[in-house]
Amino acid sequence: MEQQLTIYNTLDRKKELFVPLHAPHVGMYVCGPTVYGDPHLGHARPAITFDLLFRYLTHIGYKVRYVRNITDVGHLEHDADDGEDKIAKKARLEQLEPMEVAQYYINRYHKAMEALNVLSPSIEPHASGHIIEQIELVKEIMKNGYAYESEGSVYFDVAKYNKDHQYGKLSGRNLDDVLNTTRELDGQSEKHNPADFALWKCAQPEHIMRWPSPWSDGFPGWHAECTAMGRKYLGEHFDIHGGGMDLVFPHHECEIAQSVASQGDDMVHYWMHNNMLTINGQKMGKSYGNFITLEELFNGTHPLLEQAYSPMTIRFFTLQAHYRSTVDFSNEALQAAEKGLSRLMDAVHGLEKIVPATTSTIDVKTLRAKCYEAMNDDLNSPIVIAHLFDGAKMVNNILAGNDSITADDLKELEDMFHTFCFDILGLKEDNTSNEEREAAFGKVVDMLLEERMKAKANKDWATSDKIRNELTALGFEIKDGKEGCEWKLNK
């Protein structure tokens, strides 16, 4: 069946029917991590949000080219960041090559994404590999009169651009607001206007990461990489650009300005943004002491955590909120998510125990249609999850004998759970819980064999033989030896 997906476009501030520029192909660009530190909760939300979109677009038949960049060079998150590049700074402190630092954290990020069952993007370009494209972009903007050189750096002329186009249309700011909120910062004396942002920065003598350019040995401004790489891999016009809401201004606002200044119009059709997360009601930040890395979360090693939370609990918890609403992490909320996920997985396992009947007393088709309806309404994952819980109730009622289901409807119910739980929401059985189950399972066998040893010692041969025979019937091989008893499960 054809699905009519609507998505919220930040640019127009409303939900719009998703119509790709070149169906069935879809181009999607999402801002990835800056790799100078461990991946944290803030990285998990956009990754899961746009993984959900990637999975759903693919599921409904689109061929998606998903580009998610790695910021590994020349990165001052805004012109306000004093001094040196964050990666170069880390390299200096740890006496490493900057690319060693970047690669270490890229590996850590990938490992965390894999644990969260986030699919790899189609292309993962690195800013450091696209310096030439960024220099070309700066040249185009200068040629069109929207940038100027000053002391070896190149700045975007926001006031000049605003005369011909609208600067601030994505974030809803007017230029006066921007000028009033721009602080006096390092390098501002080089600018015509405090709101002007760097397209190319002249490197100070101590700056490790630098490339030759027509203006100076230096590095690109933060905003240039996404415009240059988006255009290279998705063309001058593409469907979706995503990222966290904190990137709307200045990053995405500056991207639009660069795009319009270089080619005459915005490259992006739909701008999508996930909302922020808080921890116990407070914004997450290193300065607040509530900054939690994903590894700390998975291991339970942060002082704010009462226990470890599995990657799937984090994923499920994230999807329980709509991507455009704020999410508040707390131990209570995570524990509730853990229980909810367990209930859902129990229902999936319960499907295997159902014996079909000749009639159905439940309506699976309507429930399945409701799941699609929720996804088509701007990826409403919490509503999908609510419907899946309704499906779990159906499973429990059938197993309890209160309802019945035909073989065809059972197949449809199984398919609905598989499609929405695993393919679209991207949930999976937690490996940790499987390992724990296996360990517990081994303890039970050991306990039974201990009882058998006691029975043998008491010359209770009937009990001893009964335990051995029952275990053998279940596929266990029992070997008695001088040191005691060994067992293995024959698969």
XYZ file of C-alpha atoms in Angstrom:
491
model
C 0.000 0.000 0.000
C 1.148 3.518 -0.744
C 2.097 5.501 2.338
C 1.487 9.264 2.526
C 4.215 10.499 4.836
C 4.006 13.995 6.318
C 6.989 15.597 8.052
C 7.407 18.838 9.973
C 9.461 21.349 8.014
C 11.261 23.730 10.392
C 11.564 26.250 7.556
C 7.778 26.608 7.097
C 6.889 25.681 10.701
C 4.290 23.173 9.625
C 3.773 19.546 8.650
C 4.008 18.968 4.915
C 3.395 16.004 2.657
C 6.761 14.467 1.821
C 7.286 14.640 -1.937
C 10.829 13.689 -3.002
C 12.517 15.728 -5.733
C 13.547 12.609 -7.676
C 11.366 9.708 -6.488
C 12.046 6.893 -5.749
C 15.424 8.394 -4.757
C 15.712 10.406 -1.545
C 18.732 12.487 -0.503
C 19.184 13.035 3.229
C 22.002 14.845 5.047
C 22.371 14.806 8.841
C 24.970 16.626 10.921
C 27.187 14.035 12.591
C 29.552 14.228 15.566
C 32.599 16.374 16.255
C 35.070 13.703 17.238
C 37.116 15.096 20.113
C 35.314 13.337 22.996
C 33.309 10.255 23.919
C 29.826 9.910 22.418
C 27.184 10.997 24.932
C 23.427 11.077 25.355
C 23.209 14.166 23.151
C 24.650 12.136 20.252
C 22.127 9.340 20.752
C 18.998 11.379 20.067
C 19.665 12.683 16.518
C 21.268 9.352 15.589
C 18.145 7.414 16.661
C 15.717 10.013 15.246
C 17.212 10.019 11.763
C 17.816 6.258 11.882
C 14.036 5.937 12.381
C 13.451 8.181 9.348
C 16.052 6.291 7.263
C 14.476 2.938 8.171
C 10.929 4.122 7.468
C 11.720 5.765 4.124
C 13.492 2.555 3.070
C 10.583 0.431 4.336
C 8.004 2.346 2.268
C 10.038 1.837 -0.876
C 12.404 4.793 -1.277
C 16.054 4.394 -2.247
C 17.755 6.614 0.311
C 21.232 8.080 0.081
C 21.909 8.999 3.696
C 24.942 11.232 4.279
C 26.128 11.856 7.851
C 29.361 13.801 8.231
C 32.267 13.524 10.634
C 33.663 16.878 11.807
C 37.323 16.136 12.341
C 39.130 19.411 11.557
C 39.250 23.154 11.787
C 36.246 23.133 14.036
C 35.467 26.100 16.180
C 31.829 25.399 17.006
C 31.205 29.065 16.496
C 33.582 31.935 15.970
C 33.365 32.459 19.729
C 35.573 29.480 20.516
C 38.839 31.036 21.511
C 42.169 29.763 20.386
C 42.724 26.377 18.928
C 40.688 23.690 17.315
C 39.227 21.249 19.866
C 40.832 18.217 18.213
C 44.217 19.956 17.940
C 43.955 20.981 21.591
C 43.247 17.402 22.670
C 46.144 16.186 20.489
C 48.494 18.701 22.084
C 47.463 17.644 25.610
C 47.823 13.941 24.861
C 50.902 14.258 22.570
C 49.143 12.563 19.682
C 48.640 13.287 16.015
C 45.298 15.140 15.625
C 44.068 12.375 13.295
C 44.899 9.826 16.011
C 42.533 11.660 18.364
C 39.849 11.901 15.674
C 40.152 8.221 14.707
C 39.985 7.069 18.343
C 36.714 8.919 18.924
C 35.289 7.951 15.519
C 35.803 4.295 16.524
C 34.135 4.935 19.893
C 31.209 6.680 18.195
C 30.717 3.819 15.712
C 30.819 1.254 18.515
C 28.145 3.136 20.471
C 25.972 3.543 17.352
C 26.243 -0.180 16.634
C 25.160 -0.947 20.221
C 22.126 1.334 19.733
C 21.346 -0.544 16.493
C 21.720 2.649 14.451
C 22.277 1.723 10.806
C 25.391 3.060 9.103
C 24.751 5.946 6.697
C 25.278 5.437 2.950
C 28.221 7.867 3.020
C 30.147 9.223 6.005
C 32.340 12.027 4.635
C 35.030 13.624 6.805
C 35.510 17.391 6.794
C 39.283 16.824 6.506
C 38.783 14.971 3.224
C 36.839 17.841 1.632
C 39.033 20.911 2.140
C 39.205 21.497 -1.641
C 35.387 21.532 -1.946
C 35.158 23.965 0.957
C 37.734 26.306 -0.613
C 35.740 26.211 -3.898
C 32.553 27.079 -1.986
C 34.248 30.088 -0.377
C 35.507 31.225 -3.815
C 31.947 31.081 -5.248
C 30.536 33.126 -2.346
C 33.297 35.730 -2.764
C 32.745 35.863 -6.541
C 29.052 36.616 -5.925
C 29.981 39.467 -3.581
C 28.795 38.007 -0.272
C 32.167 37.505 1.430
C 35.353 39.469 2.012
C 38.934 38.738 2.991
C 40.403 40.275 6.125
C 43.919 39.553 7.401
C 44.052 36.129 5.727
C 40.588 35.062 6.932
C 37.389 35.170 4.871
C 34.085 36.255 6.420
C 30.520 36.040 5.179
C 28.971 39.497 4.767
C 25.672 39.006 6.603
C 24.407 42.599 6.191
C 25.037 42.591 2.411
C 23.340 39.189 2.074
C 20.365 40.374 4.131
C 19.734 43.252 1.681
C 19.131 40.751 -1.146
C 17.851 37.744 0.818
C 16.495 37.002 4.274
C 19.080 36.030 6.899
C 17.304 34.360 9.808
C 14.374 32.751 7.991
C 15.016 29.287 9.486
C 15.423 30.411 13.099
C 12.922 33.265 12.892
C 15.496 35.842 13.997
C 15.879 39.234 12.408
C 19.303 40.713 11.863
C 18.885 43.302 14.639
C 18.365 40.451 17.148
C 21.475 38.707 15.815
C 23.560 41.882 16.116
C 22.329 42.492 19.667
C 23.196 38.943 20.790
C 26.615 38.703 19.091
C 29.293 39.141 21.743
C 32.582 40.893 21.202
C 34.835 37.971 20.417
C 38.273 36.980 19.306
C 38.890 38.133 15.726
C 35.877 40.479 15.694
C 38.084 43.434 14.805
C 38.729 41.735 11.436
C 34.994 41.726 10.654
C 32.847 44.409 9.038
C 30.005 43.364 11.291
C 29.857 41.326 14.543
C 27.295 38.931 12.972
C 29.619 37.987 10.081
C 30.783 34.385 10.339
C 34.053 32.785 9.257
C 34.225 30.882 5.969
C 37.993 30.462 6.211
C 40.231 31.161 9.205
C 43.893 32.107 8.969
C 45.757 29.705 11.274
C 47.791 31.113 14.127
C 51.436 29.864 14.195
C 50.643 27.312 16.952
C 47.625 25.853 15.154
C 48.511 22.265 14.147
C 45.791 21.609 11.564
C 46.174 23.855 8.528
C 45.810 23.732 4.754
C 46.983 26.077 1.993
C 44.354 28.326 0.401
C 44.332 31.449 -1.844
C 43.964 33.562 1.325
C 46.251 31.952 3.897
C 47.359 28.694 5.449
C 44.371 27.961 7.607
C 41.213 25.915 7.986
C 37.559 26.172 6.980
C 34.887 27.734 9.150
C 32.486 25.368 10.903
C 29.517 25.909 8.585
C 31.309 25.398 5.263
C 31.784 21.623 5.523
C 28.085 20.671 5.513
C 27.191 22.899 2.557
C 30.181 21.638 0.551
C 29.679 17.942 1.357
C 25.887 18.051 1.043
C 26.237 19.477 -2.465
C 28.981 17.042 -3.463
C 27.053 13.891 -2.523
C 23.413 14.949 -2.889
C 23.508 17.639 -5.572
C 22.502 21.310 -5.627
C 18.998 20.425 -4.433
C 18.154 17.568 -2.093
C 15.253 16.439 0.068
C 16.080 16.438 3.780
C 18.638 18.066 6.062
C 18.470 17.010 9.701
C 20.116 17.657 13.025
C 19.470 18.711 16.598
C 17.406 21.811 17.345
C 20.533 23.434 18.821
C 21.920 23.590 15.260
C 19.064 25.701 13.825
C 21.046 28.825 14.733
C 23.723 29.550 13.814
C 24.810 26.391 11.967
C 21.852 25.655 9.691
C 20.991 29.322 9.275
C 24.540 29.885 7.995
C 24.282 26.824 5.733
C 21.219 28.325 4.026
C 23.045 31.643 3.620
C 26.105 29.901 2.094
C 23.914 27.883 -0.248
C 21.904 30.914 -1.453
C 25.046 33.080 -1.712
C 26.876 30.467 -3.814
C 24.128 29.063 -6.071
C 21.158 31.430 -5.766
C 18.809 29.244 -3.708
C 18.595 26.916 -0.711
C 19.736 23.376 -1.474
C 17.366 21.829 1.068
C 13.655 21.084 0.617
C 12.775 19.893 4.156
C 14.646 20.988 7.282
C 14.068 18.568 10.181
C 15.197 18.965 13.793
C 14.984 16.755 16.855
C 14.401 18.432 20.200
C 16.801 18.536 23.114
C 17.184 16.269 26.110
C 17.400 17.167 29.769
C 18.538 15.140 32.783
C 16.282 15.343 35.840
C 14.780 18.472 34.268
C 18.117 20.232 33.718
C 19.949 20.836 30.439
C 22.823 18.394 29.981
C 26.300 19.931 30.143
C 29.765 19.231 31.496
C 29.496 22.347 33.674
C 26.347 20.985 35.360
C 28.024 17.685 36.283
C 25.188 15.771 34.601
C 27.026 15.004 31.382
C 26.617 11.240 30.784
C 28.532 9.368 28.085
C 26.889 6.397 26.398
C 29.513 4.071 27.838
C 28.721 5.290 31.383
C 25.057 4.673 30.671
C 25.644 1.142 29.356
C 27.936 0.318 32.333
C 26.033 2.259 35.016
C 29.245 4.000 36.144
C 27.971 7.624 36.370
C 27.092 8.830 39.916
C 23.636 9.976 38.742
C 22.752 6.438 37.607
C 21.237 3.844 39.919
C 22.051 1.001 37.521
C 23.334 0.190 34.037
C 20.870 0.610 31.160
C 21.168 -1.486 28.030
C 21.509 0.184 24.620
C 18.033 -1.099 23.685
C 16.514 0.453 26.806
C 18.053 3.794 25.738
C 16.737 3.375 22.192
C 13.262 2.379 23.348
C 13.186 5.241 25.866
C 14.168 7.741 23.155
C 11.469 6.465 20.775
C 8.796 6.681 23.495
C 8.892 10.460 23.014
C 8.118 12.223 19.736
C 11.353 13.463 18.163
C 10.157 17.100 18.305
C 9.400 17.007 22.047
C 11.989 17.336 24.797
C 13.078 14.145 26.563
C 13.930 14.112 30.250
C 16.263 11.322 31.325
C 15.844 10.076 34.888
C 16.402 6.726 36.582
C 12.640 6.304 37.080
C 11.896 6.974 33.403
C 14.659 4.608 32.236
C 13.507 1.862 34.603
C 9.944 2.245 33.283
C 11.293 1.986 29.712
C 13.211 -1.160 30.649
C 9.987 -2.773 31.943
C 8.011 -1.625 28.893
C 10.569 -3.033 26.458
C 10.574 -6.314 28.376
C 6.756 -6.518 28.094
C 6.977 -5.962 24.352
C 9.655 -8.625 23.895
C 7.642 -11.069 26.035
C 4.727 -10.547 23.620
C 7.012 -11.255 20.637
C 8.083 -14.534 22.299
C 4.456 -15.252 23.206
C 3.527 -15.281 19.509
C 5.459 -18.559 19.132
C 3.239 -20.249 21.738
C -0.090 -19.361 20.087
C -2.125 -22.215 18.606
C -4.293 -20.879 15.736
C -8.082 -21.346 15.849
C -10.779 -21.453 13.155
C -12.061 -17.950 13.977
C -10.553 -14.619 15.053
C -12.035 -12.471 17.804
C -9.449 -9.685 17.269
C -8.869 -7.155 14.489
C -5.204 -7.208 13.467
C -5.594 -5.331 10.142
C -6.949 -2.200 11.818
C -4.136 -2.204 14.387
C -1.515 -2.557 11.664
C -3.104 0.307 9.677
C -3.004 2.485 12.829
C 0.766 1.849 13.164
C 1.313 3.111 9.600
C -0.978 6.072 10.241
C 1.146 7.075 13.273
C 4.430 6.735 11.359
C 3.031 8.781 8.475
C 2.115 11.535 10.925
C 5.627 12.992 11.264
C 7.161 9.746 12.598
C 4.927 9.503 15.683
C 6.867 6.673 17.332
C 5.179 6.983 20.794
C 1.789 6.264 19.187
C 3.276 3.302 17.285
C 4.595 1.950 20.599
C 1.149 2.419 22.205
C -0.387 0.356 19.365
C 2.280 -2.327 19.826
C 1.299 -2.525 23.509
C -2.295 -3.067 22.318
C -0.893 -5.897 20.192
C 0.879 -7.287 23.295
C -2.495 -7.316 25.135
C -3.974 -9.257 22.206
C -1.179 -11.857 22.489
C -1.710 -12.210 26.255
C -5.497 -12.531 25.869
C -5.109 -15.235 23.209
C -2.639 -17.162 25.395
C -5.036 -16.830 28.364
C -7.840 -18.296 26.239
C -9.938 -15.100 26.274
C -9.510 -14.523 22.525
C -8.808 -16.632 19.450
C -6.963 -16.009 16.187
C -6.832 -17.720 12.789
C -3.547 -18.829 11.202
C -3.760 -15.978 8.627
C -4.361 -13.333 11.300
C -1.589 -14.786 13.446
C 0.803 -14.427 10.499
C -0.337 -10.801 10.112
C 0.174 -10.140 13.842
C 3.666 -11.682 13.712
C 4.462 -9.612 10.634
C 3.206 -6.411 12.330
C 5.434 -6.969 15.368
C 8.438 -7.854 13.214
C 7.935 -4.882 10.866
C 7.360 -2.202 13.507
C 9.416 -3.491 16.459
C 12.486 -4.597 14.559
C 12.563 -3.160 11.007
C 11.186 0.337 11.687
C 11.748 1.121 15.387
C 15.053 -0.771 15.158
C 14.650 -2.615 18.452
C 16.357 -5.954 18.947
C 16.885 -8.562 21.615
C 19.528 -7.280 24.012
C 22.649 -9.436 23.798
C 23.386 -8.695 27.430
C 20.071 -10.180 28.511
C 20.773 -13.297 26.390
C 24.172 -13.713 28.046
C 22.595 -13.223 31.467
C 19.918 -15.787 30.589
C 22.576 -18.299 29.502
C 24.536 -17.733 32.712
C 21.397 -18.222 34.821
C 20.500 -21.285 32.767
C 23.953 -22.791 33.479
C 23.515 -22.173 37.212
C 20.213 -24.087 37.185
C 21.882 -27.106 35.489
C 24.744 -26.992 38.024
C 22.209 -26.875 40.849
C 20.383 -29.943 39.500
C 23.651 -31.871 39.148
C 24.569 -30.940 42.714
C 21.236 -32.435 43.855
C 22.087 -35.548 41.816
C 25.500 -35.836 43.559
C 23.747 -35.598 46.951
C 21.247 -38.292 45.871
C 24.140 -40.543 44.787
C 25.931 -39.980 48.091
C 22.721 -41.000 49.905
C 22.439 -44.035 47.592
C 19.108 -42.592 46.309
C 19.637 -44.107 42.862
C 16.050 -43.447 41.712
C 16.412 -39.637 42.111
C 19.953 -39.687 40.705
C 18.828 -41.575 37.574
C 15.700 -39.444 37.172
C 17.751 -36.178 37.082
C 20.257 -37.690 34.640
C 17.541 -39.109 32.335
C 15.529 -35.859 32.316
C 18.651 -33.793 31.431
C 19.661 -36.309 28.724
C 16.162 -36.104 27.231
C 16.566 -32.298 27.020
C 19.822 -32.734 25.046
C 22.420 -32.535 27.825
C 25.410 -34.840 27.870
C 26.426 -35.748 31.440
C 29.897 -37.162 32.196
C 30.723 -38.512 35.646
C 34.400 -38.344 36.606
C 36.651 -38.605 39.644
C 36.598 -34.820 40.123
C 32.801 -34.680 39.911
C 30.407 -34.224 37.059
C 30.727 -32.347 33.739
C 27.946 -31.404 31.333
C 27.478 -29.911 27.892
C 24.453 -29.098 25.779
C 24.381 -30.862 22.399
C 22.883 -28.366 19.942
